Coordinates of C-alpha atoms in Angstrom, one line a residue:
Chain A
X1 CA 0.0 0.0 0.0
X2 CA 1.2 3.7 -0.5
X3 CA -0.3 7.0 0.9
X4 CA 0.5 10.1 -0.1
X5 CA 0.5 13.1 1.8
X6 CA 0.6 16.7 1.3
X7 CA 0.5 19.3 3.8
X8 CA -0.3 23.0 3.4
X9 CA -0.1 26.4 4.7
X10 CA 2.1 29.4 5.6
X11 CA 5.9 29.2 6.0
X12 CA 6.3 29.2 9.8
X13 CA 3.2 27.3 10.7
X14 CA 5.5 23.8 11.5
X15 CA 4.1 22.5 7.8
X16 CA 7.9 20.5 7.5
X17 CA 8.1 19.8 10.5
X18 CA 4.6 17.9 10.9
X19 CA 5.8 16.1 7.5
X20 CA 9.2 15.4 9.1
X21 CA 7.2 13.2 12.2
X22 CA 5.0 11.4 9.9
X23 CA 8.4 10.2 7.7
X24 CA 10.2 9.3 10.9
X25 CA 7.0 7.6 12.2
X26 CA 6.8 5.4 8.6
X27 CA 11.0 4.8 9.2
X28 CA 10.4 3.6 12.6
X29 CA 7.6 1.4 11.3
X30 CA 9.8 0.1 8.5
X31 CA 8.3 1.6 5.7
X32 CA 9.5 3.0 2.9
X33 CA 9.1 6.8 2.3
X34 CA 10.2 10.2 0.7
X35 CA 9.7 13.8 2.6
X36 CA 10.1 16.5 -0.3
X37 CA 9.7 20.2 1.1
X38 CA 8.6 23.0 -1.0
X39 CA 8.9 26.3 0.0
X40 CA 10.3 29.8 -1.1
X41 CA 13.7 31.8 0.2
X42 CA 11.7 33.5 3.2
X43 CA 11.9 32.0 7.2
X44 CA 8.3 32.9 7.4
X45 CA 5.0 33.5 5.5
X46 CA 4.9 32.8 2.5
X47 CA 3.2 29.5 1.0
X48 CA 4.8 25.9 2.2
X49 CA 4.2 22.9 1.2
X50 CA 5.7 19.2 2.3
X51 CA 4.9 16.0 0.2
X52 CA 5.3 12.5 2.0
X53 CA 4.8 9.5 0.2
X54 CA 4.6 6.2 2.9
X55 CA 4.7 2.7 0.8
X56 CA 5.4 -0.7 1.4
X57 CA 7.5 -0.5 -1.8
X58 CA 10.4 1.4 -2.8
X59 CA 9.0 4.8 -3.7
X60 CA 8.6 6.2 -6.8
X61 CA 8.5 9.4 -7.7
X62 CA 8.7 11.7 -3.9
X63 CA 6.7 13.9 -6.0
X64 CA 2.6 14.1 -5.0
X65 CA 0.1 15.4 -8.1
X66 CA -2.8 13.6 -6.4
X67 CA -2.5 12.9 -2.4
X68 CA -4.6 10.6 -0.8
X69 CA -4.4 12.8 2.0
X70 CA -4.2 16.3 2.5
X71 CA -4.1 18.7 5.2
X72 CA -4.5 22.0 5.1
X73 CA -3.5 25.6 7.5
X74 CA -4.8 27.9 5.6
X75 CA -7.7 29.1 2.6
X76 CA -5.2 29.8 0.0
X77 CA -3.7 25.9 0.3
X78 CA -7.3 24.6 0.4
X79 CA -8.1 26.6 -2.9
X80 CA -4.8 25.7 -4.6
X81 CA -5.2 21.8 -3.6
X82 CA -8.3 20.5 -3.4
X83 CA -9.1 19.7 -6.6
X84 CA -5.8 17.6 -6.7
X85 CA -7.2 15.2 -3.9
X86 CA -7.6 11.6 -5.1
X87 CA -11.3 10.2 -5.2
X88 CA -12.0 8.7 -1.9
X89 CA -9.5 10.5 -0.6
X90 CA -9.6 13.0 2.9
X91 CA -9.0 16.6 3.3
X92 CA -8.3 17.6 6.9
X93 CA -8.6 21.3 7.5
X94 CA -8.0 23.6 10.5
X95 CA -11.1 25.1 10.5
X96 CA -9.6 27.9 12.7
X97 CA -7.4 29.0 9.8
X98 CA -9.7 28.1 6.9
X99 CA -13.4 29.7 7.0
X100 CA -15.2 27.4 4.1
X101 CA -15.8 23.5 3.7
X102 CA -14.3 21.1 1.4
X103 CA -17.1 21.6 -1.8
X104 CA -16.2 18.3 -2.9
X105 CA -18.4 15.1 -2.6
X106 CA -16.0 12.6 -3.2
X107 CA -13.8 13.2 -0.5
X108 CA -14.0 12.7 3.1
X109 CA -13.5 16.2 5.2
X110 CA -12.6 16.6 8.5
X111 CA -12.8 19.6 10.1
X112 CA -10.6 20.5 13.7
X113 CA -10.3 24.2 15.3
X114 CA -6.5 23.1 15.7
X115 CA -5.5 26.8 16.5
X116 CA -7.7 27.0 18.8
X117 CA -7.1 23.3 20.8
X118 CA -3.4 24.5 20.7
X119 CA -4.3 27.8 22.5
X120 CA -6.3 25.9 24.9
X121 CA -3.7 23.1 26.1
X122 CA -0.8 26.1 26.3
X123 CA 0.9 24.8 23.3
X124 CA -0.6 27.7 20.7
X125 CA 2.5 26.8 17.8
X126 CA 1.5 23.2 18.1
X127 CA -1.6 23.9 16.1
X128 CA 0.4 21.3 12.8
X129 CA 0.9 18.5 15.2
X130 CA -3.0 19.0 16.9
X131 CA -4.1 18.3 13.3
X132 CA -1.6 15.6 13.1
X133 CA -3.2 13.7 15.8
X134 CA -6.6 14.0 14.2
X135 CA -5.1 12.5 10.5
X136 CA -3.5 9.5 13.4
X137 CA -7.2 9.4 14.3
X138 CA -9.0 9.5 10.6
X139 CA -6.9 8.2 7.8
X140 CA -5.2 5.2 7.0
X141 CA -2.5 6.2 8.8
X142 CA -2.1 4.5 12.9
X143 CA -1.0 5.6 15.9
X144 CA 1.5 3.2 15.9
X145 CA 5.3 4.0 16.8
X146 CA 4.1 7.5 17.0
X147 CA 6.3 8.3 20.4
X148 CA 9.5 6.5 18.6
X149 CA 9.0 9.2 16.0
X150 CA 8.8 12.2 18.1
X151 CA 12.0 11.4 20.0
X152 CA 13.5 12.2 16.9
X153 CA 12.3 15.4 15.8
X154 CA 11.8 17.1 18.8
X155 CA 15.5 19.2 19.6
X156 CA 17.5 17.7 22.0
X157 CA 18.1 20.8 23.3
X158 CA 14.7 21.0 24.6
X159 CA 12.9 17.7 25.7
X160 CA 10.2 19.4 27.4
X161 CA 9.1 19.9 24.0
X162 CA 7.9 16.6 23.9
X163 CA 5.8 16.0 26.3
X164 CA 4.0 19.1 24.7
X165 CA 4.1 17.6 21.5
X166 CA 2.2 14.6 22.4
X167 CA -0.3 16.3 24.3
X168 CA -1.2 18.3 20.8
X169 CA -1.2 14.7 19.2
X170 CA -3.5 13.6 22.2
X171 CA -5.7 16.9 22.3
X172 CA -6.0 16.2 18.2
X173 CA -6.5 12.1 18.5
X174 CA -9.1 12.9 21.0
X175 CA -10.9 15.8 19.9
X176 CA -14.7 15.1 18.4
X177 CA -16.5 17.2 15.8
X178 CA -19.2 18.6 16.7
Chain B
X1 CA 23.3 -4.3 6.3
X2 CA 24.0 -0.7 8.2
X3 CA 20.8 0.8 10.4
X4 CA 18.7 3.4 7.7
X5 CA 18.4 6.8 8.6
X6 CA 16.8 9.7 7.5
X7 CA 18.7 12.3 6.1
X8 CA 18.5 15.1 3.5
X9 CA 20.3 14.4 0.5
X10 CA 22.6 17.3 0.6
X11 CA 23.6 15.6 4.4
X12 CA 23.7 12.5 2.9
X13 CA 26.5 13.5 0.5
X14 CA 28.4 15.4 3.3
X15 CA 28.0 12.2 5.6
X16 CA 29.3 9.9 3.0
X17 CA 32.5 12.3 2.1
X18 CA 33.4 12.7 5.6
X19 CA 33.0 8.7 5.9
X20 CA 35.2 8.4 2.3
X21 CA 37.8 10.4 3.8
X22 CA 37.4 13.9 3.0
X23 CA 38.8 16.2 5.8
X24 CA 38.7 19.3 3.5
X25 CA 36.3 21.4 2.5
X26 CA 35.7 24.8 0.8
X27 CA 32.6 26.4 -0.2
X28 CA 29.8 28.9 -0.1
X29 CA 26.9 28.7 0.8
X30 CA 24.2 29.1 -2.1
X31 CA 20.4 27.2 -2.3
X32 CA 19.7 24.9 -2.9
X33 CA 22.8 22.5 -1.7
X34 CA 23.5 24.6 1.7
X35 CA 22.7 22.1 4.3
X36 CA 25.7 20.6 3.0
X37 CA 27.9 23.5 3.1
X38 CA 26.4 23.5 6.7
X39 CA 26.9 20.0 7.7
X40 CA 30.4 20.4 6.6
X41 CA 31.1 23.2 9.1
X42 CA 29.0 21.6 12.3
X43 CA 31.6 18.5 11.5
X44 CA 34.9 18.8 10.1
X45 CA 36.1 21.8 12.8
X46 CA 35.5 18.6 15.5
X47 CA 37.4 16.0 13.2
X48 CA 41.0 14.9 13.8
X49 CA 43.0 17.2 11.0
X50 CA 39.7 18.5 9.7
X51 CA 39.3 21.7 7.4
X52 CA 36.2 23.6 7.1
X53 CA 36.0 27.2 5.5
X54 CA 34.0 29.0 4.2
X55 CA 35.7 30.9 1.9
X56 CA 34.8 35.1 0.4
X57 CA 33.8 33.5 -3.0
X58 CA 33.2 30.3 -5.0
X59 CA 36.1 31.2 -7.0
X60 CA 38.2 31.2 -3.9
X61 CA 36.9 28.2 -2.7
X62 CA 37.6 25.9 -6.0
X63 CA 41.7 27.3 -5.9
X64 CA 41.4 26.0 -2.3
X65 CA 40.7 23.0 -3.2
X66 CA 43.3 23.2 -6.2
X67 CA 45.9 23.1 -3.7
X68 CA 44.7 20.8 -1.3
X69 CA 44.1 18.3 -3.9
X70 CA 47.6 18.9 -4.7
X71 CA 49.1 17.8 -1.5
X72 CA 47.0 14.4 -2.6
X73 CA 44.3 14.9 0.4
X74 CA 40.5 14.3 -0.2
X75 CA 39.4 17.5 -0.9
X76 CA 35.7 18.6 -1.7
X77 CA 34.0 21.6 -2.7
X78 CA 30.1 22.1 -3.1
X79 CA 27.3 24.7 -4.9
X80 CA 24.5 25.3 -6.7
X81 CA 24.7 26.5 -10.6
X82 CA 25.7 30.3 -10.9
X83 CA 28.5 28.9 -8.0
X84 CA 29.5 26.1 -10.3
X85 CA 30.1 28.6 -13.1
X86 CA 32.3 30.5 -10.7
X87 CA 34.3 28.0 -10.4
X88 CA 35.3 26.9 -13.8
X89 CA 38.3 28.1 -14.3
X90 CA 39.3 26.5 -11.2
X91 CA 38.1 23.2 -12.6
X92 CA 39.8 23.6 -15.9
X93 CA 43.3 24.2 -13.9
X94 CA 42.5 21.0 -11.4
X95 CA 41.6 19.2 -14.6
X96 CA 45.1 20.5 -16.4
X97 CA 47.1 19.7 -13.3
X98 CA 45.7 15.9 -13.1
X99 CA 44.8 16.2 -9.5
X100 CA 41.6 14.5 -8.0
X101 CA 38.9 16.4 -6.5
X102 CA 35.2 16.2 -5.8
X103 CA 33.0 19.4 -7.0
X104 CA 29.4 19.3 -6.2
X105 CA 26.9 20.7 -7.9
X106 CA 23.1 20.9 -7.0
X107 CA 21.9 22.1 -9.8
X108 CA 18.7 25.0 -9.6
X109 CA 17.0 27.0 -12.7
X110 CA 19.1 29.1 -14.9
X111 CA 20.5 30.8 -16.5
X112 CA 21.8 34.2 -14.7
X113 CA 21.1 33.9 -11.0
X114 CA 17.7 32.2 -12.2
X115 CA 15.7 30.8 -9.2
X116 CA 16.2 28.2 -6.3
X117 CA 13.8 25.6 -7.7
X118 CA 15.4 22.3 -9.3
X119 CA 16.8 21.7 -12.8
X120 CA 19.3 19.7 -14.8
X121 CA 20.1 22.7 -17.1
X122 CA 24.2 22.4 -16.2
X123 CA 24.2 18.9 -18.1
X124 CA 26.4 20.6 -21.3
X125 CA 28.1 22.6 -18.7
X126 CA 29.2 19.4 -16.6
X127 CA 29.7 17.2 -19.7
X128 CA 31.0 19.0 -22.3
X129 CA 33.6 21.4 -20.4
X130 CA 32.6 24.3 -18.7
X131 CA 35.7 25.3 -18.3
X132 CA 38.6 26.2 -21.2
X133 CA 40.9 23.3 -22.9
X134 CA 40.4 19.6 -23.8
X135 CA 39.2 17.9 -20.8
X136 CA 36.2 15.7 -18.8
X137 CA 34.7 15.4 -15.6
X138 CA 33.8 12.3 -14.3
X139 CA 30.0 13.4 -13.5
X140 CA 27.6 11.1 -11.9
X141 CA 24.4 11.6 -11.4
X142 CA 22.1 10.1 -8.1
X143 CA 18.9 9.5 -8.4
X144 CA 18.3 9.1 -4.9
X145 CA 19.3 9.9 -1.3
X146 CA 21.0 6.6 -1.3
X147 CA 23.0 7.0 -4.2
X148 CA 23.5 10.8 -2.8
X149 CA 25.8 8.8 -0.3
X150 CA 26.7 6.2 -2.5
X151 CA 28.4 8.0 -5.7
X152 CA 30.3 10.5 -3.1
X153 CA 32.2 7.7 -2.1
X154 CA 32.2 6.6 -5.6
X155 CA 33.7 10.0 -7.1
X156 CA 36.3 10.4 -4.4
X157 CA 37.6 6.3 -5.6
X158 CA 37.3 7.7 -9.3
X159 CA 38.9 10.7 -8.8
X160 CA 41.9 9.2 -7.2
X161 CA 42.1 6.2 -9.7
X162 CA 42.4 8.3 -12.8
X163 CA 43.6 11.6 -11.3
X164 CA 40.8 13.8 -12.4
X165 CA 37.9 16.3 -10.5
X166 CA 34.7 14.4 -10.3
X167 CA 31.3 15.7 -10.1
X168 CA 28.6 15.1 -8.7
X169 CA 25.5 16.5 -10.4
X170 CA 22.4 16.6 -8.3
X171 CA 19.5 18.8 -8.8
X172 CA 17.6 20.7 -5.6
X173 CA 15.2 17.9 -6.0
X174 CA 17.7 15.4 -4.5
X175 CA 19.4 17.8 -2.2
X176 CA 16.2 19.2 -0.3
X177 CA 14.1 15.2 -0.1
X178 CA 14.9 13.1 2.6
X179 CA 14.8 9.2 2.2
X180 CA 16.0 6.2 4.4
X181 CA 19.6 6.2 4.0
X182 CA 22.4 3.1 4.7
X183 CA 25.2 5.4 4.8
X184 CA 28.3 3.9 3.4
X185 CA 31.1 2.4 5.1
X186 CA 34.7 4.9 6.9
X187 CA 37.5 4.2 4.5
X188 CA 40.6 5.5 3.5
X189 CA 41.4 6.2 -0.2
X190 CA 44.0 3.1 -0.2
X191 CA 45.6 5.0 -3.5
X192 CA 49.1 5.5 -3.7
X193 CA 49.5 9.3 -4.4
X194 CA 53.4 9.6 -5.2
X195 CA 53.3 12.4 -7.5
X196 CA 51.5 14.7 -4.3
X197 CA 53.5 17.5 -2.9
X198 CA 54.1 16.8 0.6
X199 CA 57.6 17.7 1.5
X200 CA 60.5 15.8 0.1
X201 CA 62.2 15.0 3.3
X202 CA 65.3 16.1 1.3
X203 CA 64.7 11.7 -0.1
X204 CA 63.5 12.4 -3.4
X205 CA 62.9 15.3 -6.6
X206 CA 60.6 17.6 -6.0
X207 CA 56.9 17.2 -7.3
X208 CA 55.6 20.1 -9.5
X209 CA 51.7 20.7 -10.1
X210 CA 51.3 23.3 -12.6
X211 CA 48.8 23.5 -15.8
X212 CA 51.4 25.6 -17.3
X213 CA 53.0 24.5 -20.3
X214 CA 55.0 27.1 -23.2
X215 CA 56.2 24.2 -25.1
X216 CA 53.4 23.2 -27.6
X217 CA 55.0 20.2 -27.9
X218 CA 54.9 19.2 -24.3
X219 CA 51.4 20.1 -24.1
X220 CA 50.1 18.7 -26.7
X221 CA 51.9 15.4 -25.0
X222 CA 49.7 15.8 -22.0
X223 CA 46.6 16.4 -23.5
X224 CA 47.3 12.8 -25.2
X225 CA 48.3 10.9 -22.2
X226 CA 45.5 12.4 -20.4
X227 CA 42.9 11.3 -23.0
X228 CA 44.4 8.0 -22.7
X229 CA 43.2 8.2 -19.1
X230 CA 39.4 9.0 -20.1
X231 CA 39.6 6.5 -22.7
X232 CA 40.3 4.1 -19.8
X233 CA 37.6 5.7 -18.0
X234 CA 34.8 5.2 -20.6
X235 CA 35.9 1.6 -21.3
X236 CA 35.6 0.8 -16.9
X237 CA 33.6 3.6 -15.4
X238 CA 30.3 3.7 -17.7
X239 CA 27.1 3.3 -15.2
X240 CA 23.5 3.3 -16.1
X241 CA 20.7 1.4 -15.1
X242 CA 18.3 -0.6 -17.0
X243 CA 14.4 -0.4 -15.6
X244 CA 12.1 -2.7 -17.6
X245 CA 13.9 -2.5 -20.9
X246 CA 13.4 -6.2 -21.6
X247 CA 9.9 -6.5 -23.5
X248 CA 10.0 -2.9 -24.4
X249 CA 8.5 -0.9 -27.6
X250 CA 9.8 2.3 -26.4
X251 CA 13.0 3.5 -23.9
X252 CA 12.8 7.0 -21.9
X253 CA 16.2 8.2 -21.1
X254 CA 16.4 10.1 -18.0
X255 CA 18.6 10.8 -14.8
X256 CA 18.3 12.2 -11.0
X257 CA 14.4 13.4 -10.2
X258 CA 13.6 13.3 -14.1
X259 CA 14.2 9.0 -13.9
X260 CA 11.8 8.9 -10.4
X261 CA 8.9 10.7 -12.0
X262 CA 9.6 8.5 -15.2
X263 CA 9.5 5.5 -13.2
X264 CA 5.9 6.1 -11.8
X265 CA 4.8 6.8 -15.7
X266 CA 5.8 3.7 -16.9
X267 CA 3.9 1.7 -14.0
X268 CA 1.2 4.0 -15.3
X269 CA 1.6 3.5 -19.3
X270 CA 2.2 -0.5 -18.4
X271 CA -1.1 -0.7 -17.0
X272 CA -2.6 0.3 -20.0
X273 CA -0.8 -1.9 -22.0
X274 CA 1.5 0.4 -23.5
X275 CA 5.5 -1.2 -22.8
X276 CA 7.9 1.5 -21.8
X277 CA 10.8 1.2 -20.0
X278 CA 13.6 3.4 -19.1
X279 CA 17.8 4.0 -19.3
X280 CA 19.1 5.8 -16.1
X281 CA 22.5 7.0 -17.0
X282 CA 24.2 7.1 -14.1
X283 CA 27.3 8.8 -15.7
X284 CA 26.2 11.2 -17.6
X285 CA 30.0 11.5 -19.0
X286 CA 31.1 8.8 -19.7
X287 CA 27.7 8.6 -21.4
X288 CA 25.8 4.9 -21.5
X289 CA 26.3 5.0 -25.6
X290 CA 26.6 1.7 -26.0
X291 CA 23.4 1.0 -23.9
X292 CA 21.7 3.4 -26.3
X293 CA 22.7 2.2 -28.6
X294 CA 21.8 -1.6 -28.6
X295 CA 18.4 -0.3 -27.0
X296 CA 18.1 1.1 -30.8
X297 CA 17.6 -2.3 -32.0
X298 CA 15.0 -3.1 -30.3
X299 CA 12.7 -0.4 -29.2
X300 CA 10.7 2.0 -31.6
X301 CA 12.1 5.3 -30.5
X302 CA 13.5 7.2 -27.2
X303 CA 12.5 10.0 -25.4
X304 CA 14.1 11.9 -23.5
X305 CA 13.0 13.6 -19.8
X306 CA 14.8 16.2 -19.0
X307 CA 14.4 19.2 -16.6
X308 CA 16.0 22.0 -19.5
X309 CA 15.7 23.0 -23.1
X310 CA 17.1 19.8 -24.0
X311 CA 20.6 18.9 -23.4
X312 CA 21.0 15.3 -22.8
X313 CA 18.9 14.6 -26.2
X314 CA 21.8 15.4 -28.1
X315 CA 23.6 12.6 -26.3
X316 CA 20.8 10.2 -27.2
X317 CA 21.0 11.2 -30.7
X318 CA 24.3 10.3 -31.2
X319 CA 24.4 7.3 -29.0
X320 CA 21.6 5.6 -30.9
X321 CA 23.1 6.6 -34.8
X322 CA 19.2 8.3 -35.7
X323 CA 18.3 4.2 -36.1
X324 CA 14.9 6.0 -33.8
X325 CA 12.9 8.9 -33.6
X326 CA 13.9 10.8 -30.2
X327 CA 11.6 13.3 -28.7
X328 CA 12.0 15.4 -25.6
X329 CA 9.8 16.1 -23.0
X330 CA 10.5 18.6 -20.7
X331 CA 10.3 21.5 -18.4
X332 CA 12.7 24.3 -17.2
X333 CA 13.2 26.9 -15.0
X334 CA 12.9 24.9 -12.0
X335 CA 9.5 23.2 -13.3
X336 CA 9.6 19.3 -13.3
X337 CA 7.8 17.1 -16.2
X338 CA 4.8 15.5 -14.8
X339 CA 3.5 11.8 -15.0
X340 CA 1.1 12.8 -16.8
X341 CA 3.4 15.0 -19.5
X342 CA 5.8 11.8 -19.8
X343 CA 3.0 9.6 -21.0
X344 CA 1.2 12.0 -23.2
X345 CA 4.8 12.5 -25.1
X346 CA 5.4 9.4 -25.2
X347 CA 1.4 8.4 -26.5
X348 CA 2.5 10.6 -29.2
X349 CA 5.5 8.9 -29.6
X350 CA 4.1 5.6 -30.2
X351 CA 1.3 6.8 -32.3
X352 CA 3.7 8.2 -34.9
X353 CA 2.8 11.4 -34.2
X354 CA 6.2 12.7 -34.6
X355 CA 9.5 11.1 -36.5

């Protein structure tokens, strides 16, 4: 099987970084994967864009024209991708961010105030791993070696981070739309 | 087999130099191949006799490397494309003073300062010269983060076998993905480097690297012996890969992030009964002719994926002796052909569209 994942939004908003745990989680798993960022010269704003491909066979192109999964931070992603997403596919959006719905009826949507979870549980940059959490939750993808992965992507340099970054995972796993 | 890790591919290549050897390095930073200008400097300053510095220009950093290469030390220097033309006459002089050394380049859109997205619009540039006089690079091409480690080591061997620069030509593609890496084994060079200036100890003549020669006579005498070196090389050194190419009607020829895309097109056009397969040249020079060429008898044409104007092409065409038609398909600027671009040329292709 092979999922492919492309996440959206502003430079600064953790977009690499949230594709950087879901390719450590599918390395810890044992999976074959590529992690392609896409971004332009700025540190911040700007439009950003991360491409992970997961497979149990060598992968292909790291380039994603149709994801089976995408998740969006912000209108402008939502409106540039949407129409890319595969049939069946799901859209997660941070509903927070992004004011409309998914207009497609093919696709599954899931909506999450992510922003606003983060706020709420003290962790307000965490908003990309609170949607995480949620995609753990509603797509193909598990749970599964989840903590293995974070060890590696949160800094050493600070390992409080981590407890913070699974309680975004938790607050997003757990959440229920209303 | 060695525990895979995840690295970027412009690590990767530092990693694998470091592990190959190199304890020198020159450079300046440029996107997109600075992660390895960076891993370079987080490393080698902690490294038993390591080198790392950044230098005021890429022109400064390629004579560095001149004379480190001349003392017969692994030596490496890395950049993206307007760098890589910076550094040319350094190359030519490296090349013209038969010293080994490993230039990297990462290539983005050009030409001018062009943009920071990928391209493979420095193939003439790598294979046909770049620099002034009669000479090659050794220039491989990875095609993944794997063989981002992999032909480092490769080049530094190659380098030191035949006493010429290598290259490595990447595209931002390959330097910016991460993928599950087995990074290669530490070795030393285990290459007998007599001709390197290191002090004579007062035991032996002295050892002269120079590129400077008045006598036309004698230089014409080293351009010979040295092409009897790359004709050694393109008789040994020639590496491609062959993807599917047994039952095929029709071959794509393509290299780095151009022969990943093709890859998933051919799954595609197979599907659909159409029977593609692909030539990965993994030198680029020496050039997988002779794979071309013998493809020719048996496929109905070629095309070639490139991300330029169309450079490799030409290389096609001569390889396979016009026995096929050969069409490109491509993008530039830092744009990258598409699935569905590859199989709609090569639909086009096969329905004798164009000859």
């Amino acid at each position: 099987m092979t999922t492919q994942i492309l996440i959206a939004g502003f430079g600064g908003q953790g977009i690499l970084f949230s594709g950087k745990l879901l390719a450590y989680k599918a390395l810890s798993e044992g999976k074959e994967l590529s992690w392609l960022p896409s971004y332009g010269p700025e540190m911040r704003g700007g439009t950003a864009s991360c491409s992970v491909t997961i497979s149990d066979e060598p992968v292909g192109s790291p380039i994603i024209d149709n994801p089976d999964v995408l998740i969006v931070m912000n209108l402008p992603s939502l409106d540039r991708y949407e129409s890319t997403v595969k049939p069946g596919g799901a859209i997660f959006v941070d509903s927070s961010l992004v004011g409309r719905k998914v207009q497609r009826k093919d696709v599954e949507a899931f909506y999450i105030p992510a922003t606003k979870i983060a706020q709420d549980i003290g962790a307000s940059n965490l908003a990309n791993i609170v949607l995480i959490g949620k995609v753990l939750k509603d797509s193909e993808l598990s749970r599964g070696y989840l903590e293995e992965a974070l060890k590696k992507v949160v800094s050493a340099k600070h390992p409080e981070m981590y407890d913070l970054n699974l309680k975004a995972i938790d607050a997003g796993y757990n959440y229920i739309e209303e | 087999m060695p525990e895979k890790v995840l690295m970027k591919g412009n690590e990767a290549i530092a990693e694998a130099a470091l592990r190959a050897g190199c304890r020198h390095y020159f450079g300046y930073p440029i996107t997109p191949q600075t992660e390895l200008t960076a891993y370079m400097a987080k490393k080698l300053p902690k490294m038993e006799g390591g080198v790392f510095l950044q230098a005021e220009s890429e022109i400064s950093a390629i004579n560095m490397v001149y004379g480190v290469a001349g003392t017969g030390k692994r030596v490496m220097t890395s950049s993206s494309s307007p760098g890589i033309s910076l550094k040319q006459e350094g190359i030519s002089y490296i090349a013209g003073a038969d010293l080994p050394a490993v230039i990297v380049n990462v290539q983005r859109g050009g030409p001018g300062l062009g943009g920071i997205q990928p391209s493979q619009s420095d193939y003439f540039q790598a294979t046909k010269g770049g620099g002034h006089g009669d000479y090659h690079l050794i220039v491989l091409t990875p095609s993944s983060v794997q063989e981002m480690a992999d032909l480092t080591s490769l080049a530094f061997d190659l380098a030191d076998k035949y006493r010429c620069p290598a290259m490595l030509l990447a595209d931002g593609t390959m330097g910016q993905m991460m993928e599950p890496v087995a990074l290669p084994e530490e070795k030393e060079s285990g290459i007998e480097k007599p001709w390197a200036v290191t002090g004579t100890q007062m035991k032996r003549e002295h050892n002269i690297i120079n590129s400077l020669y008045l006598s036309p006579e004698v230089l014409e005498k080293t351009n010979f012996e040295r092409f009897e070196r790359y004709a050694e090389i393109e008789k040994n050194e020639v590496r491609y890969e062959s993807y599917m190419m047994d039952d095929a009607d029709y071959a794509l020829v393509a290299f780095g992030i151009a022969a990943r895309v093709a890859k998933n097109a051919i799954t595609a056009m197979r599907k659909e009964g159409l029977k593609v397969g692909l030539i990965r040249p993994i030198t680029i020079w020496p050039f997988p002719k002779k794979a071309i060429r013998e493809a020719a008898d048996k496929v109905k044409g070629f095309v070639s994926v490139e991300l330029s104007m169309g450079q490799m092409i030409e290389d096609v065409k001569l390889a396979e002796e016009c026995l096929r038609p050969v069409v490109l398909c491509n993008r530039a600027g830092g744009m990258i052909p598409s699935v569905d671009q590859i199989i709609k040329v090569t639909k086009e292709l096969a329905e004798g569209g164009k000859n």
